[in-house]
Coordinates of N, CA and C in Angstrom, one line a residue:
M1119 N 13.1 -27.9 5.9 CA 12.5 -26.5 5.1 C 11.6 -26.5 6.0
A1120 N 11.2 -25.1 5.7 CA 10.0 -24.2 6.0 C 9.6 -23.4 4.9
M1121 N 8.4 -23.2 5.1 CA 7.3 -22.1 3.9 C 7.4 -21.0 5.0
Q1122 N 7.4 -19.9 4.1 CA 7.5 -19.0 4.4 C 6.9 -17.7 3.4
E1123 N 5.9 -17.0 3.3 CA 5.0 -16.4 2.7 C 4.4 -15.1 3.5
S1124 N 4.2 -14.1 2.5 CA 3.6 -12.8 3.3 C 3.0 -12.1 1.9
H1125 N 2.0 -11.3 2.2 CA 0.9 -11.0 1.0 C -0.1 -9.8 1.5
T1126 N -0.1 -8.8 0.7 CA -0.9 -7.8 1.4 C -2.1 -7.8 0.8
I1127 N -3.5 -7.8 1.3 CA -4.4 -7.5 0.7 C -4.8 -6.0 0.7
N1128 N -5.5 -5.9 0.0 CA -6.1 -4.1 -0.5 C -7.6 -4.8 -0.1
A1129 N -8.1 -5.1 1.7 CA -9.0 -5.0 2.0 C -9.0 -4.9 3.7
P1130 N -9.9 -4.5 4.2 CA -9.8 -4.3 5.5 C -9.9 -5.7 6.1
I1131 N -9.3 -6.0 7.5 CA -9.5 -7.0 7.9 C -10.9 -7.9 8.0
D1132 N -11.8 -6.8 8.6 CA -13.2 -7.6 8.4 C -13.7 -8.5 7.0
Q1133 N -13.2 -7.6 5.9 CA -13.8 -8.4 5.2 C -12.7 -9.7 4.5
V1134 N -11.6 -9.7 5.2 CA -10.8 -10.8 5.3 C -11.0 -11.9 5.7
L1135 N -11.9 -11.8 6.6 CA -11.9 -12.8 8.2 C -13.2 -13.1 7.4
E1136 N -14.5 -12.8 6.6 CA -14.9 -13.2 6.0 C -15.1 -13.9 4.9
A1137 N -14.3 -14.0 4.2 CA -13.9 -14.3 2.7 C -13.0 -15.4 3.6
F1138 N -12.1 -15.5 4.5 CA -11.5 -17.0 5.2 C -12.4 -17.7 5.5
S1139 N -13.9 -17.4 5.9 CA -14.4 -18.5 6.7 C -15.9 -18.4 5.8
S1140 N -15.3 -18.3 4.8 CA -16.9 -18.5 3.5 C -17.0 -19.5 2.8
E1141 N -17.6 -20.4 2.5 CA -17.4 -21.3 2.1 C -17.8 -21.2 0.1
D1142 N -18.5 -19.9 -0.1 CA -18.2 -20.1 -1.4 C -16.7 -19.3 -1.7
F1143 N -16.3 -18.7 -0.9 CA -14.6 -18.0 -0.7 C -13.6 -19.6 -1.4
A1144 N -13.9 -20.7 -0.3 CA -13.5 -22.1 -0.3 C -13.6 -22.6 -1.2
R1145 N -14.5 -22.7 -2.2 CA -15.1 -23.7 -3.5 C -14.1 -22.8 -4.5
H1146 N -14.0 -21.5 -4.4 CA -13.5 -20.3 -5.6 C -12.1 -20.7 -5.2
V1147 N -11.4 -20.8 -4.4 CA -10.1 -21.2 -3.8 C -9.7 -22.8 -4.6
A1148 N -10.4 -23.8 -4.0 CA -10.5 -24.9 -4.7 C -10.3 -24.8 -6.2
Q1149 N -11.4 -24.5 -6.5 CA -11.5 -24.6 -8.2 C -10.2 -23.7 -9.0
K1150 N -9.7 -22.5 -8.2 CA -8.2 -22.1 -8.9 C -7.2 -23.2 -8.6
A1151 N -7.0 -23.9 -7.2 CA -5.7 -24.7 -7.6 C -6.1 -25.6 -8.1
G1152 N -7.8 -26.5 -8.7 CA -7.6 -27.2 -9.3 C -8.0 -28.5 -8.8
V1153 N -8.5 -28.7 -7.5 CA -8.9 -29.4 -6.9 C -10.6 -29.7 -6.3
G1154 N -10.8 -30.8 -5.2 CA -12.1 -30.7 -5.5 C -12.3 -29.9 -4.0
F1155 N -14.0 -29.4 -3.8 CA -14.1 -28.9 -2.4 C -15.5 -30.1 -2.1
E1156 N -14.9 -30.1 -0.6 CA -15.8 -31.3 0.0 C -17.0 -30.6 0.7
S1157 N -16.1 -29.8 1.7 CA -16.5 -29.0 2.8 C -16.4 -27.6 3.6
L1158 N -17.5 -27.4 4.0 CA -16.1 -26.3 5.0 C -17.6 -26.1 6.5
S1159 N -16.8 -25.7 7.3 CA -17.8 -25.9 8.7 C -17.3 -24.4 10.1
V1160 N -17.7 -23.7 10.1 CA -17.5 -22.8 11.1 C -18.0 -23.1 12.6
D1161 N -16.7 -23.1 13.4 CA -17.1 -23.3 14.8 C -17.0 -22.1 15.1
G1162 N -18.2 -20.9 16.4 CA -18.1 -20.0 16.7 C -17.9 -18.9 16.2
D1163 N -18.3 -17.8 16.9 CA -18.4 -16.2 16.2 C -17.3 -15.5 15.6
R1164 N -17.4 -15.0 14.4 CA -16.0 -14.4 13.7 C -15.7 -13.1 14.4
S1165 N -16.7 -13.1 15.9 CA -16.4 -11.6 16.1 C -15.6 -12.0 17.6
S1166 N -15.3 -13.1 18.0 CA -14.2 -13.6 18.9 C -13.4 -14.9 18.1
A1167 N -12.9 -15.7 19.0 CA -12.0 -17.0 18.6 C -12.9 -17.7 18.0
F1168 N -12.8 -18.2 16.5 CA -13.0 -19.2 16.0 C -12.3 -20.0 15.1
T1169 N -13.0 -21.4 14.5 CA -12.5 -22.2 13.4 C -13.3 -22.6 12.5
V1170 N -12.7 -22.6 11.1 CA -12.8 -22.9 10.5 C -12.3 -24.5 9.8
T1171 N -12.9 -25.1 9.6 CA -12.1 -26.5 9.3 C -13.2 -26.8 7.6
T1172 N -12.3 -26.8 6.8 CA -12.6 -27.3 5.4 C -11.5 -28.5 5.0
V1173 N -12.4 -29.3 3.8 CA -12.0 -30.3 3.3 C -11.8 -29.9 1.9
R1174 N -10.7 -30.6 1.8 CA -10.6 -30.9 -0.4 C -10.1 -32.2 -0.6
S1175 N -10.4 -32.6 -1.8 CA -9.8 -33.7 -2.3 C -9.1 -33.3 -3.3
V1176 N -7.6 -33.9 -3.6 CA -6.6 -33.9 -4.8 C -6.5 -35.1 -5.1
G1177 N -6.5 -34.9 -6.6 CA -6.5 -36.0 -7.2 C -4.7 -36.5 -7.2
A1178 N -4.6 -38.0 -7.7 CA -3.3 -38.1 -7.7 C -2.3 -37.4 -8.3
D1179 N -2.8 -37.0 -9.5 CA -1.8 -35.8 -10.6 C -1.6 -34.8 -10.1
K1180 N -1.9 -33.9 -8.9 CA -1.9 -33.1 -8.0 C -1.0 -33.3 -7.0
V1181 N -0.5 -34.3 -6.6 CA 0.6 -34.6 -6.1 C 1.6 -34.9 -5.7
P1182 N 2.9 -34.4 -5.2 CA 4.0 -34.6 -5.7 C 4.4 -35.9 -6.2
S1183 N 5.3 -36.0 -7.6 CA 5.4 -37.7 -8.1 C 6.2 -38.5 -6.8
I1184 N 6.8 -38.0 -6.0 CA 7.5 -39.2 -5.0 C 6.5 -39.6 -4.5
A1185 N 5.5 -39.4 -3.9 CA 4.0 -39.2 -3.0 C 3.3 -40.0 -3.6
Q1186 N 3.2 -39.9 -5.2 CA 2.2 -40.6 -5.8 C 1.6 -42.0 -5.7
K1187 N 2.6 -42.9 -5.6 CA 2.7 -44.5 -5.3 C 1.7 -44.6 -4.1
F1188 N 1.9 -44.0 -3.2 CA 1.2 -44.0 -1.7 C -0.1 -43.6 -1.5
V1189 N -1.2 -43.0 -2.9 CA -1.6 -42.2 -2.6 C -3.0 -42.5 -3.6
G1190 N -2.7 -43.6 -4.4 CA -3.9 -44.2 -5.2 C -4.1 -43.3 -6.0
N1191 N -5.8 -43.3 -5.8 CA -6.2 -42.0 -6.8 C -6.2 -40.4 -6.6
G1192 N -5.9 -40.6 -5.4 CA -5.3 -39.0 -4.7 C -5.8 -39.2 -2.9
V1193 N -5.9 -38.1 -2.3 CA -6.3 -37.9 -1.1 C -7.0 -36.8 -0.7
K1194 N -7.7 -36.9 0.5 CA -8.4 -35.7 1.1 C -7.5 -35.0 2.3
L1195 N -7.4 -33.6 2.1 CA -6.7 -32.7 2.8 C -7.7 -31.9 3.8
T1196 N -7.8 -32.5 5.1 CA -8.4 -31.3 6.2 C -7.5 -29.9 6.8
Q1197 N -8.0 -29.5 6.7 CA -7.6 -27.8 7.1 C -8.4 -27.4 8.0
V1198 N -7.9 -26.9 9.2 CA -8.6 -26.5 10.3 C -7.4 -25.5 10.6
D1199 N -8.3 -24.2 10.6 CA -7.0 -23.0 10.8 C -8.2 -22.5 12.1
E1200 N -7.2 -22.1 13.3 CA -7.9 -21.5 14.6 C -7.8 -20.1 14.9
F1201 N -8.9 -19.1 14.0 CA -8.2 -18.0 14.4 C -8.7 -17.0 16.1
S1202 N -7.2 -16.7 16.6 CA -7.8 -16.2 17.6 C -8.5 -14.8 17.9
A1203 N -8.9 -14.4 19.2 CA -10.0 -13.3 19.2 C -8.8 -12.0 18.7
P1204 N -9.7 -11.1 18.3 CA -8.9 -10.1 17.6 C -8.4 -9.4 18.9
Q1205 N -7.6 -8.9 18.3 CA -6.7 -8.0 19.2 C -7.2 -6.6 19.1
G1206 N -6.7 -5.5 19.8 CA -7.4 -4.7 19.8 C -7.6 -3.5 18.2
D1207 N -6.6 -3.9 17.9 CA -7.0 -3.1 15.9 C -7.8 -4.3 14.8
G1208 N -7.8 -5.2 15.8 CA -8.6 -6.0 14.7 C -8.0 -7.3 14.2
S1209 N -6.4 -6.9 14.5 CA -5.4 -8.3 14.1 C -5.5 -9.5 14.7
R1210 N -5.7 -10.8 14.1 CA -5.5 -11.8 14.4 C -4.8 -12.4 14.2
T1211 N -3.8 -14.1 15.0 CA -3.5 -15.1 14.6 C -4.0 -16.4 14.2
V1212 N -3.8 -17.1 13.5 CA -4.2 -18.3 13.1 C -3.3 -19.7 13.0
E1213 N -3.7 -20.5 13.4 CA -2.8 -22.0 13.8 C -3.8 -22.6 12.9
T1214 N -3.0 -23.3 12.0 CA -3.5 -23.8 10.9 C -2.9 -25.2 11.1
T1215 N -3.5 -26.2 10.6 CA -3.0 -27.9 10.4 C -3.5 -28.3 9.6
I1216 N -3.0 -29.5 8.6 CA -3.4 -29.9 7.4 C -3.1 -31.3 7.3
D1217 N -4.3 -31.8 7.5 CA -4.0 -33.7 7.8 C -4.4 -34.2 6.4
V1218 N -3.2 -35.5 5.9 CA -3.7 -36.0 4.8 C -4.2 -37.4 5.0
S1219 N -5.1 -37.1 4.7 CA -5.9 -39.0 5.0 C -5.4 -40.0 4.6
G1220 N -5.3 -41.1 5.1 CA -4.6 -42.4 4.4 C -3.0 -42.1 4.9
M1221 N -2.4 -40.8 4.9 CA -1.1 -41.2 5.3 C -0.6 -40.7 6.4
P1222 N 0.6 -40.5 6.6 CA 1.5 -40.0 7.7 C 1.9 -38.6 7.6
V1223 N 1.3 -37.8 7.3 CA 2.0 -36.3 6.1 C 0.7 -35.4 6.8
S1224 N 1.2 -34.3 7.6 CA 0.5 -33.4 8.1 C 1.6 -32.0 8.0
A1225 N 0.5 -30.9 8.2 CA 1.9 -29.8 7.8 C 0.9 -28.8 8.9
T1226 N 2.0 -28.0 9.4 CA 1.1 -26.7 10.0 C 2.0 -25.5 9.7
A1227 N 0.9 -24.6 10.2 CA 1.2 -23.2 9.8 C 0.9 -22.3 11.2
H1228 N 1.7 -21.1 11.0 CA 1.4 -20.1 12.0 C 1.1 -18.6 10.7
Q1229 N -0.4 -17.8 10.8 CA -0.7 -17.0 10.2 C -0.6 -15.7 11.1
N1230 N -0.3 -14.3 10.7 CA -0.6 -13.5 11.1 C -1.3 -12.6 10.3
L1231 N -2.3 -12.5 11.1 CA -3.4 -11.3 9.9 C -3.1 -9.9 10.5
T1232 N -2.3 -8.9 9.9 CA -2.4 -7.7 10.4 C -3.0 -6.7 10.2
S1233 N -4.0 -5.9 10.6 CA -4.8 -4.8 10.2 C -4.3 -3.7 10.1
K1234 N -4.2 -3.2 8.4 CA -3.5 -2.0 8.5 C -4.9 -0.8 8.1
G1235 N -5.8 -0.8 8.7 CA -6.2 0.2 8.2 C -7.4 -0.3 7.0
E1236 N -7.2 0.1 5.7 CA -8.1 -0.5 4.8 C -7.1 -2.0 3.8
T1237 N -6.1 -1.7 4.2 CA -5.5 -3.4 3.8 C -4.9 -4.2 5.3
T1238 N -5.2 -5.4 4.6 CA -4.5 -6.7 5.6 C -3.4 -7.6 5.3
V1239 N -2.5 -7.4 5.9 CA -1.4 -7.9 5.7 C -1.2 -9.4 6.0
V1240 N -0.8 -10.5 5.6 CA -1.0 -12.1 5.9 C 0.3 -12.8 5.7
D1241 N 1.0 -13.0 6.6 CA 2.4 -13.5 7.0 C 1.8 -14.9 7.5
V1242 N 2.5 -15.9 7.1 CA 2.1 -17.6 6.8 C 3.7 -18.0 7.2
K1243 N 4.0 -19.0 8.0 CA 5.4 -19.7 7.9 C 4.6 -20.8 8.7
G1244 N 5.3 -21.7 7.7 CA 4.9 -23.4 8.2 C 6.1 -24.4 7.5
E1245 N 5.4 -25.8 8.3 CA 6.0 -26.6 7.4 C 5.5 -27.6 7.4
V1246 N 5.9 -28.9 6.8 CA 5.4 -30.1 6.4 C 5.9 -31.2 6.9
K1247 N 5.5 -32.3 7.6 CA 6.4 -33.6 8.1 C 5.2 -35.0 7.6
A1248 N 6.3 -35.7 7.1 CA 6.0 -36.9 6.9 C 6.4 -38.0 7.5
N1249 N 5.8 -38.6 7.9 CA 6.3 -40.4 9.2 C 6.3 -41.4 8.5
I1250 N 7.2 -41.4 6.9 CA 7.2 -42.3 5.9 C 8.7 -42.8 6.4
P1251 N 9.2 -44.0 6.7 CA 10.5 -44.2 6.9 C 11.3 -44.6 5.2
L1252 N 12.4 -43.7 5.4 CA 13.4 -44.0 4.5 C 13.1 -42.7 3.3
V1253 N 11.6 -42.4 3.1 CA 11.5 -41.2 2.1 C 10.8 -39.9 2.9
G1254 N 10.7 -39.8 4.2 CA 9.4 -39.4 4.7 C 10.3 -37.4 4.1
K1255 N 11.7 -37.4 4.5 CA 12.3 -35.7 4.5 C 12.0 -35.7 3.1
K1256 N 12.1 -36.8 1.9 CA 12.0 -36.3 0.8 C 10.6 -35.8 0.5
I1257 N 9.6 -36.6 0.8 CA 8.1 -36.2 0.6 C 8.1 -35.1 1.2
S1258 N 8.3 -34.5 2.6 CA 8.2 -33.4 3.0 C 9.0 -32.3 2.3
A1259 N 10.1 -32.3 2.0 CA 10.8 -31.2 0.8 C 9.8 -31.5 -0.4
A1260 N 9.3 -32.4 -1.0 CA 8.5 -31.9 -1.9 C 7.2 -31.7 -1.7
A1261 N 6.5 -31.8 -0.5 CA 5.0 -31.0 -0.7 C 5.2 -29.5 0.1
E1262 N 6.1 -29.0 0.7 CA 6.1 -28.2 1.0 C 5.6 -26.9 -0.2
P1263 N 6.0 -27.1 -1.1 CA 6.1 -26.3 -2.2 C 4.4 -26.0 -2.6
Y1264 N 3.7 -27.3 -2.5 CA 2.4 -27.7 -2.3 C 1.6 -26.8 -1.8
I1265 N 2.0 -27.1 -0.7 CA 1.1 -26.6 0.4 C 1.3 -25.1 0.5
G1266 N 2.4 -24.6 0.5 CA 2.6 -23.0 0.6 C 2.0 -22.6 -0.4
K1267 N 2.0 -23.0 -1.8 CA 1.3 -22.6 -2.8 C -0.1 -22.3 -2.3
A1268 N -0.8 -23.4 -1.7 CA -2.7 -23.5 -1.8 C -2.4 -22.3 -0.3
L1269 N -1.9 -22.2 0.7 CA -1.8 -21.0 1.5 C -2.0 -19.4 1.0
S1270 N -0.8 -19.7 0.2 CA -0.4 -18.3 -0.5 C -1.9 -18.3 -1.6
L1271 N -2.2 -19.2 -2.2 CA -3.4 -18.8 -3.1 C -4.6 -18.2 -2.5
Q1272 N -4.9 -18.6 -1.0 CA -5.9 -18.3 -0.7 C -5.5 -16.7 -0.4
S1273 N -4.8 -15.9 0.1 CA -4.4 -14.8 0.6 C -4.3 -13.8 -1.1
T1274 N -3.8 -14.7 -2.2 CA -3.7 -13.9 -3.6 C -4.9 -13.9 -4.2
T1275 N -5.8 -14.6 -4.0 CA -7.2 -14.5 -4.6 C -8.3 -13.5 -3.8
A1276 N -7.8 -13.6 -2.5 CA -8.9 -12.8 -1.8 C -9.6 -11.7 -1.8
E1277 N -8.0 -10.8 -2.6 CA -8.5 -9.3 -2.9 C -9.9 -9.4 -4.0
A1278 N -9.4 -9.8 -4.9 CA -9.8 -10.1 -6.2 C -11.4 -10.4 -5.5
W1279 N -11.7 -11.8 -4.9 CA -12.9 -12.0 -4.5 C -13.8 -11.1 -3.9
I1280 N -13.1 -10.5 -2.5 CA -13.7 -9.6 -2.0 C -14.1 -8.0 -2.3
K1281 N -13.4 -7.9 -3.9 CA -14.0 -6.4 -4.8 C -15.4 -7.2 -5.2
D1282 N -14.9 -8.5 -5.9 CA -16.7 -8.7 -6.6 C -17.7 -9.4 -5.5
H1283 N -17.9 -9.5 -4.3 CA -18.4 -10.0 -3.5 C -19.0 -8.7 -2.7
N1284 N -18.8 -7.6 -2.8 CA -18.7 -6.2 -1.3 C -19.4 -5.7 -2.3

């Protein structure tokens, strides 16, 4: 099973990139998701290829029930977004990996951020893998909607956040 989402953000791509690499925005998204914000770091300059690493803490109550017995009080998620250099129109691709601390569970996603002038289209395709004997496929299937929702929340909250901060 794979996740696939598409959203249009009514803001130009430079403002979307600024939001997606902002600690304030990452804190805002974490709060909306009901998870803890730990840190955000940016490696590189937004004008070319750059990487954003975000760490969040997720309580056991936010983890799929099938995985709760494996996580104790919760887990830390480390999300690494590798943004490509801009194309001629400013469009970017983003390779995303999400690792779950203490568990053999990870997610990968490919995102296209397409510049459409004053709007940006965000297309996301990804999957979750859990290398746990006997229950790995069930955990992956249960986790994909959570990961998909998290990636989607970033896009769906960006527009309002950008309007409030520009």
